[in-house]
């Protein structure tokens, strides 16, 4: 169980050090190259926690980082999760629910804190759906150079 607390503590340390001056991926790479004690699974879990933290935007900013990390992990998880299983087992019964249902389960009726600039969206964008979409890791997209489509598709196949 202490390894899960270690993940939370390390993610908290990273978030306190990160100032947004470079992409998070670059910052994480530098952090882990300075701290060689983390294995690949550890790095993956800690990085995932950090990304989840930023996905919840300004939701529950009055809570300590550790609590917001667990909240973010819960809201961004769609299935079983070892960290939640150990640290918030009562949430595991509802982890499969939709993002909106999870917010309601936690007593959070507002999705607006996830994306705090709803006035900046076009009128044809559904604000609730857009905000809740931040809680899901996007699919991977590839941008292909013109004329290289066939070669890339062959390599992927």
Short mmCIF file of N, CA, C and O in Angstrom, two decimals, residues 18-97:
data_model
loop_
_atom_site.label_atom_id
_atom_site.label_comp_id
_atom_site.label_asym_id
_atom_site.label_seq_id
_atom_site.Cartn_x
_atom_site.Cartn_y
_atom_site.Cartn_z
N UNK A 18 6.31 22.01 -11.09
CA UNK A 18 5.97 22.36 -12.47
C UNK A 18 5.36 23.75 -12.55
O UNK A 18 4.37 24.05 -11.90
N UNK A 19 5.96 24.61 -13.35
CA UNK A 19 5.50 25.99 -13.48
C UNK A 19 4.85 26.27 -14.83
O UNK A 19 4.48 27.41 -15.12
N UNK A 20 4.75 25.29 -15.69
CA UNK A 20 4.10 25.47 -16.99
C UNK A 20 4.96 26.15 -18.03
O UNK A 20 4.45 26.60 -19.05
N UNK A 21 6.25 26.25 -17.79
CA UNK A 21 7.15 26.93 -18.73
C UNK A 21 7.55 26.05 -19.91
O UNK A 21 8.13 26.54 -20.87
N UNK A 22 7.25 24.78 -19.82
CA UNK A 22 7.54 23.83 -20.89
C UNK A 22 6.43 22.78 -20.88
O UNK A 22 5.68 22.69 -19.91
N UNK A 23 6.30 22.03 -21.96
CA UNK A 23 5.27 20.98 -21.95
C UNK A 23 5.48 20.00 -20.79
O UNK A 23 6.62 19.71 -20.41
N UNK A 24 4.38 19.52 -20.24
CA UNK A 24 4.47 18.61 -19.10
C UNK A 24 5.27 17.36 -19.45
O UNK A 24 6.04 16.87 -18.62
N UNK A 25 5.12 16.85 -20.66
CA UNK A 25 5.85 15.65 -21.07
C UNK A 25 7.36 15.86 -20.95
O UNK A 25 8.08 14.98 -20.46
N UNK A 26 7.85 17.03 -21.37
CA UNK A 26 9.29 17.34 -21.27
C UNK A 26 9.72 17.45 -19.81
O UNK A 26 10.78 16.97 -19.43
N UNK A 27 8.88 18.10 -19.02
CA UNK A 27 9.20 18.26 -17.60
C UNK A 27 9.28 16.90 -16.91
O UNK A 27 10.19 16.64 -16.13
N UNK A 28 8.31 16.03 -17.21
CA UNK A 28 8.31 14.69 -16.60
C UNK A 28 9.55 13.90 -17.01
O UNK A 28 10.17 13.22 -16.18
N UNK A 29 9.92 14.00 -18.27
CA UNK A 29 11.11 13.29 -18.75
C UNK A 29 12.35 13.74 -17.99
O UNK A 29 13.16 12.92 -17.55
N UNK A 30 12.49 15.04 -17.80
CA UNK A 30 13.64 15.57 -17.06
C UNK A 30 13.58 15.15 -15.58
O UNK A 30 14.61 14.81 -15.00
N UNK A 31 12.40 15.20 -15.00
CA UNK A 31 12.25 14.81 -13.60
C UNK A 31 12.67 13.36 -13.40
O UNK A 31 13.43 13.05 -12.48
N UNK A 32 12.19 12.47 -14.26
CA UNK A 32 12.50 11.05 -14.10
C UNK A 32 13.95 10.74 -14.44
O UNK A 32 14.52 9.79 -13.90
N UNK A 33 14.58 11.53 -15.30
CA UNK A 33 16.00 11.29 -15.58
C UNK A 33 16.87 11.74 -14.40
O UNK A 33 17.95 11.20 -14.18
N UNK A 34 16.39 12.70 -13.61
CA UNK A 34 17.10 13.10 -12.39
C UNK A 34 16.88 12.09 -11.26
O UNK A 34 17.73 11.93 -10.39
N UNK A 35 15.71 11.46 -11.25
CA UNK A 35 15.34 10.53 -10.19
C UNK A 35 15.23 9.13 -10.79
O UNK A 35 14.15 8.71 -11.23
N UNK A 36 16.32 8.42 -10.80
CA UNK A 36 16.43 7.13 -11.49
C UNK A 36 15.74 5.98 -10.75
O UNK A 36 15.68 4.88 -11.26
N UNK A 37 15.22 6.23 -9.56
CA UNK A 37 14.68 5.13 -8.76
C UNK A 37 13.34 4.60 -9.26
O UNK A 37 12.88 3.56 -8.82
N UNK A 38 12.72 5.30 -10.20
CA UNK A 38 11.39 4.90 -10.66
C UNK A 38 11.50 3.96 -11.87
O UNK A 38 12.17 4.28 -12.84
N UNK A 39 10.81 2.84 -11.77
CA UNK A 39 10.73 1.92 -12.90
C UNK A 39 9.70 2.39 -13.90
O UNK A 39 9.01 3.39 -13.68
N UNK A 40 9.56 1.66 -14.99
CA UNK A 40 8.65 2.10 -16.05
C UNK A 40 7.19 2.12 -15.58
O UNK A 40 6.44 3.03 -15.92
N UNK A 41 6.79 1.14 -14.77
CA UNK A 41 5.41 1.12 -14.27
C UNK A 41 5.18 2.30 -13.33
O UNK A 41 4.11 2.93 -13.37
N UNK A 42 6.16 2.59 -12.50
CA UNK A 42 6.05 3.73 -11.59
C UNK A 42 5.92 5.04 -12.37
O UNK A 42 5.06 5.87 -12.07
N UNK A 43 6.77 5.21 -13.38
CA UNK A 43 6.72 6.43 -14.20
C UNK A 43 5.37 6.57 -14.89
O UNK A 43 4.81 7.67 -14.96
N UNK A 44 4.85 5.46 -15.38
CA UNK A 44 3.56 5.48 -16.07
C UNK A 44 2.45 5.89 -15.11
O UNK A 44 1.61 6.74 -15.45
N UNK A 45 2.42 5.32 -13.93
CA UNK A 45 1.37 5.64 -12.94
C UNK A 45 1.46 7.11 -12.50
O UNK A 45 0.44 7.80 -12.42
N UNK A 46 2.66 7.56 -12.21
CA UNK A 46 2.86 8.94 -11.72
C UNK A 46 2.51 9.94 -12.82
O UNK A 46 1.82 10.94 -12.57
N UNK A 47 2.94 9.67 -14.04
CA UNK A 47 2.60 10.55 -15.17
C UNK A 47 1.10 10.60 -15.38
O UNK A 47 0.53 11.68 -15.61
N UNK A 48 0.45 9.46 -15.31
CA UNK A 48 -1.00 9.41 -15.48
C UNK A 48 -1.70 10.25 -14.41
O UNK A 48 -2.64 10.99 -14.71
N UNK A 49 -1.24 10.16 -13.18
CA UNK A 49 -1.80 10.98 -12.11
C UNK A 49 -1.68 12.48 -12.43
O UNK A 49 -2.63 13.24 -12.24
N UNK A 50 -0.51 12.87 -12.92
CA UNK A 50 -0.28 14.29 -13.24
C UNK A 50 -1.21 14.76 -14.36
O UNK A 50 -1.80 15.84 -14.28
N UNK A 51 -1.33 13.96 -15.40
CA UNK A 51 -2.21 14.34 -16.51
C UNK A 51 -3.67 14.40 -16.06
O UNK A 51 -4.41 15.31 -16.45
N UNK A 52 -4.09 13.45 -15.23
CA UNK A 52 -5.46 13.47 -14.70
C UNK A 52 -5.70 14.74 -13.90
O UNK A 52 -6.77 15.35 -13.98
N UNK A 53 -4.71 15.14 -13.12
CA UNK A 53 -4.82 16.34 -12.31
C UNK A 53 -5.14 17.55 -13.17
O UNK A 53 -6.01 18.37 -12.83
N UNK A 54 -4.46 17.69 -14.29
CA UNK A 54 -4.71 18.84 -15.15
C UNK A 54 -6.03 18.71 -15.92
O UNK A 54 -6.62 19.72 -16.30
N UNK A 55 -6.50 17.50 -16.12
CA UNK A 55 -7.77 17.31 -16.83
C UNK A 55 -8.97 17.83 -16.04
O UNK A 55 -9.97 18.19 -16.63
N UNK A 56 -8.88 17.86 -14.71
CA UNK A 56 -10.04 18.33 -13.94
C UNK A 56 -10.08 19.85 -13.81
O UNK A 56 -11.00 20.39 -13.19
N UNK A 57 -9.14 20.54 -14.40
CA UNK A 57 -9.16 22.00 -14.42
C UNK A 57 -9.19 22.60 -13.03
O UNK A 57 -8.35 22.32 -12.20
N UNK A 58 -10.20 23.41 -12.78
CA UNK A 58 -10.29 24.13 -11.50
C UNK A 58 -11.31 23.51 -10.56
O UNK A 58 -11.81 24.17 -9.65
N UNK A 59 -11.58 22.25 -10.75
CA UNK A 59 -12.53 21.54 -9.91
C UNK A 59 -11.92 21.31 -8.52
O UNK A 59 -10.80 20.83 -8.40
N UNK A 60 -12.61 21.72 -7.50
CA UNK A 60 -12.20 21.51 -6.10
C UNK A 60 -10.82 22.10 -5.78
O UNK A 60 -10.00 21.47 -5.12
N UNK A 61 -10.55 23.31 -6.22
CA UNK A 61 -9.24 23.92 -5.98
C UNK A 61 -8.98 24.21 -4.51
O UNK A 61 -7.85 24.47 -4.12
N UNK A 62 -10.02 24.15 -3.69
CA UNK A 62 -9.84 24.39 -2.26
C UNK A 62 -9.33 23.15 -1.52
O UNK A 62 -9.03 23.21 -0.34
N UNK A 63 -9.21 22.03 -2.21
CA UNK A 63 -8.73 20.78 -1.61
C UNK A 63 -7.21 20.67 -1.76
O UNK A 63 -6.63 21.22 -2.69
N UNK A 64 -6.54 19.90 -0.89
CA UNK A 64 -5.10 19.66 -1.04
C UNK A 64 -4.83 18.89 -2.34
O UNK A 64 -5.70 18.18 -2.86
N UNK A 65 -3.63 19.05 -2.86
CA UNK A 65 -3.25 18.40 -4.12
C UNK A 65 -3.48 16.90 -4.05
O UNK A 65 -3.97 16.29 -5.01
N UNK A 66 -3.15 16.28 -2.94
CA UNK A 66 -3.29 14.83 -2.81
C UNK A 66 -4.74 14.40 -3.02
O UNK A 66 -5.02 13.41 -3.70
N UNK A 67 -5.67 15.15 -2.44
CA UNK A 67 -7.10 14.83 -2.59
C UNK A 67 -7.56 15.08 -4.02
O UNK A 67 -8.34 14.31 -4.58
N UNK A 68 -7.06 16.15 -4.62
CA UNK A 68 -7.44 16.45 -6.01
C UNK A 68 -6.88 15.40 -6.96
O UNK A 68 -7.51 15.08 -7.97
N UNK A 69 -5.71 14.85 -6.64
CA UNK A 69 -5.15 13.77 -7.48
C UNK A 69 -6.05 12.55 -7.47
O UNK A 69 -6.33 11.95 -8.52
N UNK A 70 -6.53 12.17 -6.28
CA UNK A 70 -7.42 11.02 -6.19
C UNK A 70 -8.76 11.30 -6.88
O UNK A 70 -9.30 10.44 -7.58
N UNK A 71 -9.28 12.50 -6.70
CA UNK A 71 -10.51 12.91 -7.37
C UNK A 71 -10.33 12.85 -8.89
O UNK A 71 -11.17 12.31 -9.61
N UNK A 72 -9.22 13.38 -9.36
CA UNK A 72 -8.94 13.38 -10.80
C UNK A 72 -8.80 11.96 -11.34
O UNK A 72 -9.34 11.64 -12.41
N UNK A 73 -8.12 11.12 -10.61
CA UNK A 73 -7.95 9.74 -11.04
C UNK A 73 -9.30 9.04 -11.12
O UNK A 73 -9.58 8.31 -12.08
N UNK A 74 -10.15 9.29 -10.16
CA UNK A 74 -11.49 8.70 -10.17
C UNK A 74 -12.30 9.19 -11.36
O UNK A 74 -12.91 8.40 -12.09
N UNK A 75 -12.30 10.50 -11.58
CA UNK A 75 -13.10 11.05 -12.67
C UNK A 75 -12.59 10.65 -14.05
O UNK A 75 -13.36 10.56 -15.00
N UNK A 76 -11.28 10.40 -14.16
CA UNK A 76 -10.69 10.06 -15.46
C UNK A 76 -10.56 8.56 -15.69
O UNK A 76 -10.12 8.14 -16.75
N UNK A 77 -10.93 7.75 -14.72
CA UNK A 77 -10.83 6.29 -14.84
C UNK A 77 -12.17 5.72 -15.26
O UNK A 77 -13.21 6.13 -14.76
N UNK A 78 -12.10 4.73 -16.14
CA UNK A 78 -13.32 4.08 -16.58
C UNK A 78 -13.45 2.66 -16.09
O UNK A 78 -14.45 1.99 -16.35
N UNK A 79 -12.45 2.18 -15.39
CA UNK A 79 -12.48 0.81 -14.92
C UNK A 79 -11.62 0.64 -13.68
O UNK A 79 -11.32 1.61 -12.98
N UNK A 80 -11.23 -0.58 -13.43
CA UNK A 80 -10.44 -0.89 -12.24
C UNK A 80 -9.14 -0.09 -12.21
O UNK A 80 -8.51 0.12 -13.23
N UNK A 81 -8.77 0.34 -11.02
CA UNK A 81 -7.55 1.10 -10.84
C UNK A 81 -6.95 0.71 -9.50
O UNK A 81 -7.63 0.79 -8.46
N UNK A 82 -5.69 0.29 -9.51
CA UNK A 82 -5.02 -0.19 -8.29
C UNK A 82 -4.95 0.88 -7.20
O UNK A 82 -5.16 0.59 -6.02
N UNK A 83 -4.65 2.10 -7.60
CA UNK A 83 -4.49 3.18 -6.62
C UNK A 83 -5.83 3.46 -5.93
O UNK A 83 -5.90 3.53 -4.70
N UNK A 84 -6.87 3.59 -6.72
CA UNK A 84 -8.20 3.83 -6.13
C UNK A 84 -8.65 2.64 -5.30
O UNK A 84 -9.28 2.81 -4.26
N UNK A 85 -8.33 1.45 -5.77
CA UNK A 85 -8.73 0.24 -5.04
C UNK A 85 -8.16 0.26 -3.63
O UNK A 85 -8.84 -0.11 -2.67
N UNK A 86 -6.94 0.74 -3.49
CA UNK A 86 -6.29 0.77 -2.18
C UNK A 86 -6.65 2.00 -1.35
O UNK A 86 -6.84 1.91 -0.15
N UNK A 87 -6.73 3.16 -2.01
CA UNK A 87 -6.88 4.41 -1.26
C UNK A 87 -8.32 4.92 -1.17
O UNK A 87 -8.65 5.66 -0.24
N UNK A 88 -9.18 4.54 -2.11
CA UNK A 88 -10.59 4.94 -2.09
C UNK A 88 -11.46 3.77 -2.57
O UNK A 88 -12.14 3.87 -3.60
N UNK A 89 -11.45 2.65 -1.85
CA UNK A 89 -12.20 1.47 -2.32
C UNK A 89 -13.70 1.72 -2.47
O UNK A 89 -14.35 1.07 -3.30
N UNK A 90 -14.25 2.66 -1.72
CA UNK A 90 -15.68 2.94 -1.82
C UNK A 90 -16.06 3.54 -3.18
O UNK A 90 -17.22 3.46 -3.60
N UNK A 91 -15.11 4.09 -3.88
CA UNK A 91 -15.37 4.65 -5.20
C UNK A 91 -15.38 3.59 -6.30
O UNK A 91 -15.87 3.83 -7.39
N UNK A 92 -14.80 2.43 -6.02
CA UNK A 92 -14.66 1.41 -7.05
C UNK A 92 -16.01 0.86 -7.52
O UNK A 92 -16.13 0.40 -8.65
N UNK A 93 -17.02 0.92 -6.69
CA UNK A 93 -18.35 0.43 -7.08
C UNK A 93 -18.98 1.29 -8.17
O UNK A 93 -19.85 0.82 -8.90
N UNK A 94 -18.56 2.55 -8.27
CA UNK A 94 -19.18 3.46 -9.24
C UNK A 94 -18.18 3.98 -10.28
O UNK A 94 -18.51 4.89 -11.04
N UNK A 95 -17.00 3.40 -10.33
CA UNK A 95 -15.97 3.90 -11.25
C UNK A 95 -16.37 3.73 -12.72
O UNK A 95 -15.88 4.44 -13.59
N UNK A 96 -17.27 2.82 -13.00
CA UNK A 96 -17.71 2.57 -14.37
C UNK A 96 -18.76 3.56 -14.87
O UNK A 96 -19.09 3.59 -16.05
N UNK A 97 -19.28 4.41 -14.00
CA UNK A 97 -20.32 5.38 -14.37
C UNK A 97 -19.76 6.44 -15.32
O UNK A 97 -18.55 6.61 -15.44
#
